[in-house]
């Protein structure tokens, strides 16, 4: 990758010294907040192991593994989106709002579909992936797919944090999330086990993302349009109900796993829960 880049662009390291202070000013708060987020995303697993034992930790770890892999979706979309947002810049707020709105619609469409599948088929899916003994973690997986939905919004607001230079404020938000997570886990996990940890993860993410979104939306003076998101929620709800019926009728989980994207995609198009052309443009990275 480095070789291909150097063939196309001239790279100079001469200006690093001149910009090092600015890089530290911008990057250090992001590093600290990233470590705080990593801490509250992982410490609950240690607490679950300490109080719920190996079985609880194993079940919770299996569900968490799915969440860890799922975040590649918002990461990919926001990584593509970020330079486009920077090119628009705060000087072109209407352009930024349009880009963010389309990206939000894409992310919510994906997250709602994942949540619908986890609610209807989470247990059998975990059994298929890890073995039948992990099917008991289906409820935890459904809760963590709710976390995934909030996390998708978090990745989007995370891009705005850097653009509007809200890094120091984000450190406070992440620290608040860590305190909330640890305190609630120590209170509820000993008596309610790993399911409490899953719910607390959702609460923590709501706190951090909610505070960040409030600051970012105020900076951009943007209020997202919810009409398309509500139609996507309807498509997800119908998908969830259909999957539950098919599963009750004895349809193998492998078949449901393969057919869900087509069923949900058709319902999204039918309900108008996704603006297809604009969404494709966001995913591909349109030029500013």
Short mmCIF file of N, CA and C in Angstrom, two decimals, residues 30 78 82 85 89-90 93 96-97 100-101 104 152-173 207-224:
data_model
loop_
_atom_site.label_atom_id
_atom_site.label_comp_id
_atom_site.label_asym_id
_atom_site.label_seq_id
_atom_site.Cartn_x
_atom_site.Cartn_y
_atom_site.Cartn_z
N UNK A 30 -8.16 12.68 21.54
CA UNK A 30 -8.80 11.55 20.87
C UNK A 30 -8.23 10.22 21.36
N UNK A 78 -18.17 5.39 7.89
CA UNK A 78 -17.71 6.68 8.40
C UNK A 78 -16.29 6.99 7.94
N UNK A 82 -15.74 10.51 6.15
CA UNK A 82 -15.03 11.58 6.85
C UNK A 82 -14.34 12.58 5.92
N UNK A 85 -16.86 14.87 4.41
CA UNK A 85 -17.34 15.88 5.35
C UNK A 85 -16.33 16.99 5.53
N UNK A 89 -16.76 20.88 4.91
CA UNK A 89 -16.35 21.84 5.91
C UNK A 89 -17.51 22.56 6.56
N UNK A 90 -17.27 23.16 7.72
CA UNK A 90 -18.32 23.94 8.39
C UNK A 90 -18.83 25.10 7.54
N UNK A 93 -22.57 24.08 5.56
CA UNK A 93 -23.36 23.26 6.49
C UNK A 93 -24.46 22.46 5.83
N UNK A 96 -23.00 19.31 4.52
CA UNK A 96 -22.70 18.40 5.61
C UNK A 96 -23.97 17.74 6.15
N UNK A 97 -25.02 18.52 6.30
CA UNK A 97 -26.27 17.96 6.81
C UNK A 97 -26.82 16.90 5.87
N UNK A 100 -24.66 13.73 6.18
CA UNK A 100 -24.89 13.05 7.46
C UNK A 100 -26.26 12.38 7.49
N UNK A 101 -27.24 13.03 6.90
CA UNK A 101 -28.59 12.45 6.85
C UNK A 101 -28.59 11.14 6.07
N UNK A 104 -26.72 8.47 8.02
CA UNK A 104 -27.55 8.00 9.13
C UNK A 104 -28.59 7.00 8.65
N UNK A 152 -23.66 2.77 15.95
CA UNK A 152 -23.63 3.31 14.58
C UNK A 152 -23.78 4.83 14.60
N UNK A 153 -24.68 5.33 15.44
CA UNK A 153 -24.82 6.77 15.60
C UNK A 153 -23.54 7.35 16.20
N UNK A 154 -22.94 6.61 17.12
CA UNK A 154 -21.71 7.07 17.75
C UNK A 154 -20.57 7.24 16.76
N UNK A 155 -20.43 6.34 15.81
CA UNK A 155 -19.39 6.49 14.80
C UNK A 155 -19.63 7.74 13.95
N UNK A 156 -20.89 8.02 13.68
CA UNK A 156 -21.21 9.20 12.88
C UNK A 156 -20.90 10.48 13.65
N UNK A 157 -21.30 10.54 14.90
CA UNK A 157 -21.00 11.72 15.71
C UNK A 157 -19.51 11.83 15.99
N UNK A 158 -18.82 10.69 16.03
CA UNK A 158 -17.38 10.72 16.23
C UNK A 158 -16.66 11.47 15.12
N UNK A 159 -17.16 11.36 13.90
CA UNK A 159 -16.56 12.13 12.80
C UNK A 159 -16.76 13.63 13.01
N UNK A 160 -17.91 13.99 13.55
CA UNK A 160 -18.22 15.40 13.77
C UNK A 160 -17.40 15.98 14.93
N UNK A 161 -17.03 15.14 15.89
CA UNK A 161 -16.22 15.61 17.02
C UNK A 161 -14.94 16.26 16.53
N UNK A 162 -14.27 15.62 15.60
CA UNK A 162 -13.01 16.14 15.10
C UNK A 162 -13.21 17.38 14.24
N UNK A 163 -14.23 17.38 13.42
CA UNK A 163 -14.48 18.51 12.53
C UNK A 163 -14.78 19.77 13.32
N UNK A 164 -15.55 19.65 14.39
CA UNK A 164 -15.93 20.81 15.19
C UNK A 164 -15.05 21.00 16.43
N UNK A 165 -13.94 20.23 16.48
CA UNK A 165 -12.94 20.36 17.55
C UNK A 165 -13.58 20.24 18.94
N UNK A 166 -14.30 19.15 19.13
CA UNK A 166 -14.94 18.87 20.41
C UNK A 166 -14.22 17.75 21.15
N UNK A 167 -12.92 17.57 20.86
CA UNK A 167 -12.18 16.44 21.42
C UNK A 167 -12.13 16.46 22.94
N UNK A 168 -11.86 17.63 23.53
CA UNK A 168 -11.73 17.70 24.98
C UNK A 168 -13.07 17.39 25.66
N UNK A 169 -14.14 17.86 25.06
CA UNK A 169 -15.45 17.56 25.62
C UNK A 169 -15.75 16.08 25.52
N UNK A 170 -15.30 15.44 24.43
CA UNK A 170 -15.54 14.01 24.25
C UNK A 170 -14.79 13.19 25.29
N UNK A 171 -13.63 13.67 25.74
CA UNK A 171 -12.91 12.97 26.81
C UNK A 171 -13.78 12.92 28.06
N UNK A 172 -14.44 14.02 28.39
CA UNK A 172 -15.32 14.04 29.57
C UNK A 172 -16.49 13.08 29.40
N UNK A 173 -17.04 13.04 28.19
CA UNK A 173 -18.17 12.14 27.94
C UNK A 173 -17.74 10.68 28.09
N UNK A 207 -25.63 6.98 27.05
CA UNK A 207 -25.13 8.17 27.75
C UNK A 207 -24.05 8.86 26.93
N UNK A 208 -23.04 8.10 26.49
CA UNK A 208 -21.91 8.70 25.78
C UNK A 208 -22.33 9.24 24.42
N UNK A 209 -23.04 8.44 23.65
CA UNK A 209 -23.47 8.87 22.33
C UNK A 209 -24.49 10.00 22.43
N UNK A 210 -25.36 9.93 23.42
CA UNK A 210 -26.36 10.99 23.59
C UNK A 210 -25.71 12.33 23.88
N UNK A 211 -24.74 12.36 24.79
CA UNK A 211 -24.04 13.61 25.10
C UNK A 211 -23.27 14.12 23.89
N UNK A 212 -22.60 13.20 23.18
CA UNK A 212 -21.82 13.60 22.01
C UNK A 212 -22.72 14.12 20.90
N UNK A 213 -23.82 13.41 20.66
CA UNK A 213 -24.74 13.83 19.60
C UNK A 213 -25.34 15.19 19.90
N UNK A 214 -25.68 15.44 21.17
CA UNK A 214 -26.24 16.73 21.54
C UNK A 214 -25.27 17.86 21.22
N UNK A 215 -24.00 17.67 21.56
CA UNK A 215 -23.00 18.70 21.29
C UNK A 215 -22.78 18.90 19.79
N UNK A 216 -22.72 17.80 19.04
CA UNK A 216 -22.45 17.89 17.60
C UNK A 216 -23.62 18.49 16.84
N UNK A 217 -24.82 18.08 17.18
CA UNK A 217 -25.99 18.61 16.50
C UNK A 217 -26.15 20.11 16.77
N UNK A 218 -25.80 20.53 17.99
CA UNK A 218 -25.86 21.95 18.29
C UNK A 218 -24.82 22.72 17.48
N UNK A 219 -23.63 22.15 17.33
CA UNK A 219 -22.57 22.82 16.58
C UNK A 219 -22.94 22.98 15.11
N UNK A 220 -23.64 21.99 14.56
CA UNK A 220 -24.02 22.03 13.15
C UNK A 220 -25.41 22.62 12.93
N UNK A 221 -26.15 22.81 14.03
CA UNK A 221 -27.55 23.27 13.94
C UNK A 221 -28.34 22.34 13.02
N UNK A 222 -28.23 21.03 13.31
CA UNK A 222 -28.85 20.01 12.45
C UNK A 222 -29.82 19.19 13.27
N UNK A 223 -31.01 19.00 12.74
CA UNK A 223 -32.00 18.10 13.33
C UNK A 223 -32.33 17.04 12.29
N UNK A 224 -31.91 15.79 12.51
CA UNK A 224 -32.13 14.73 11.50
C UNK A 224 -33.61 14.53 11.20
#
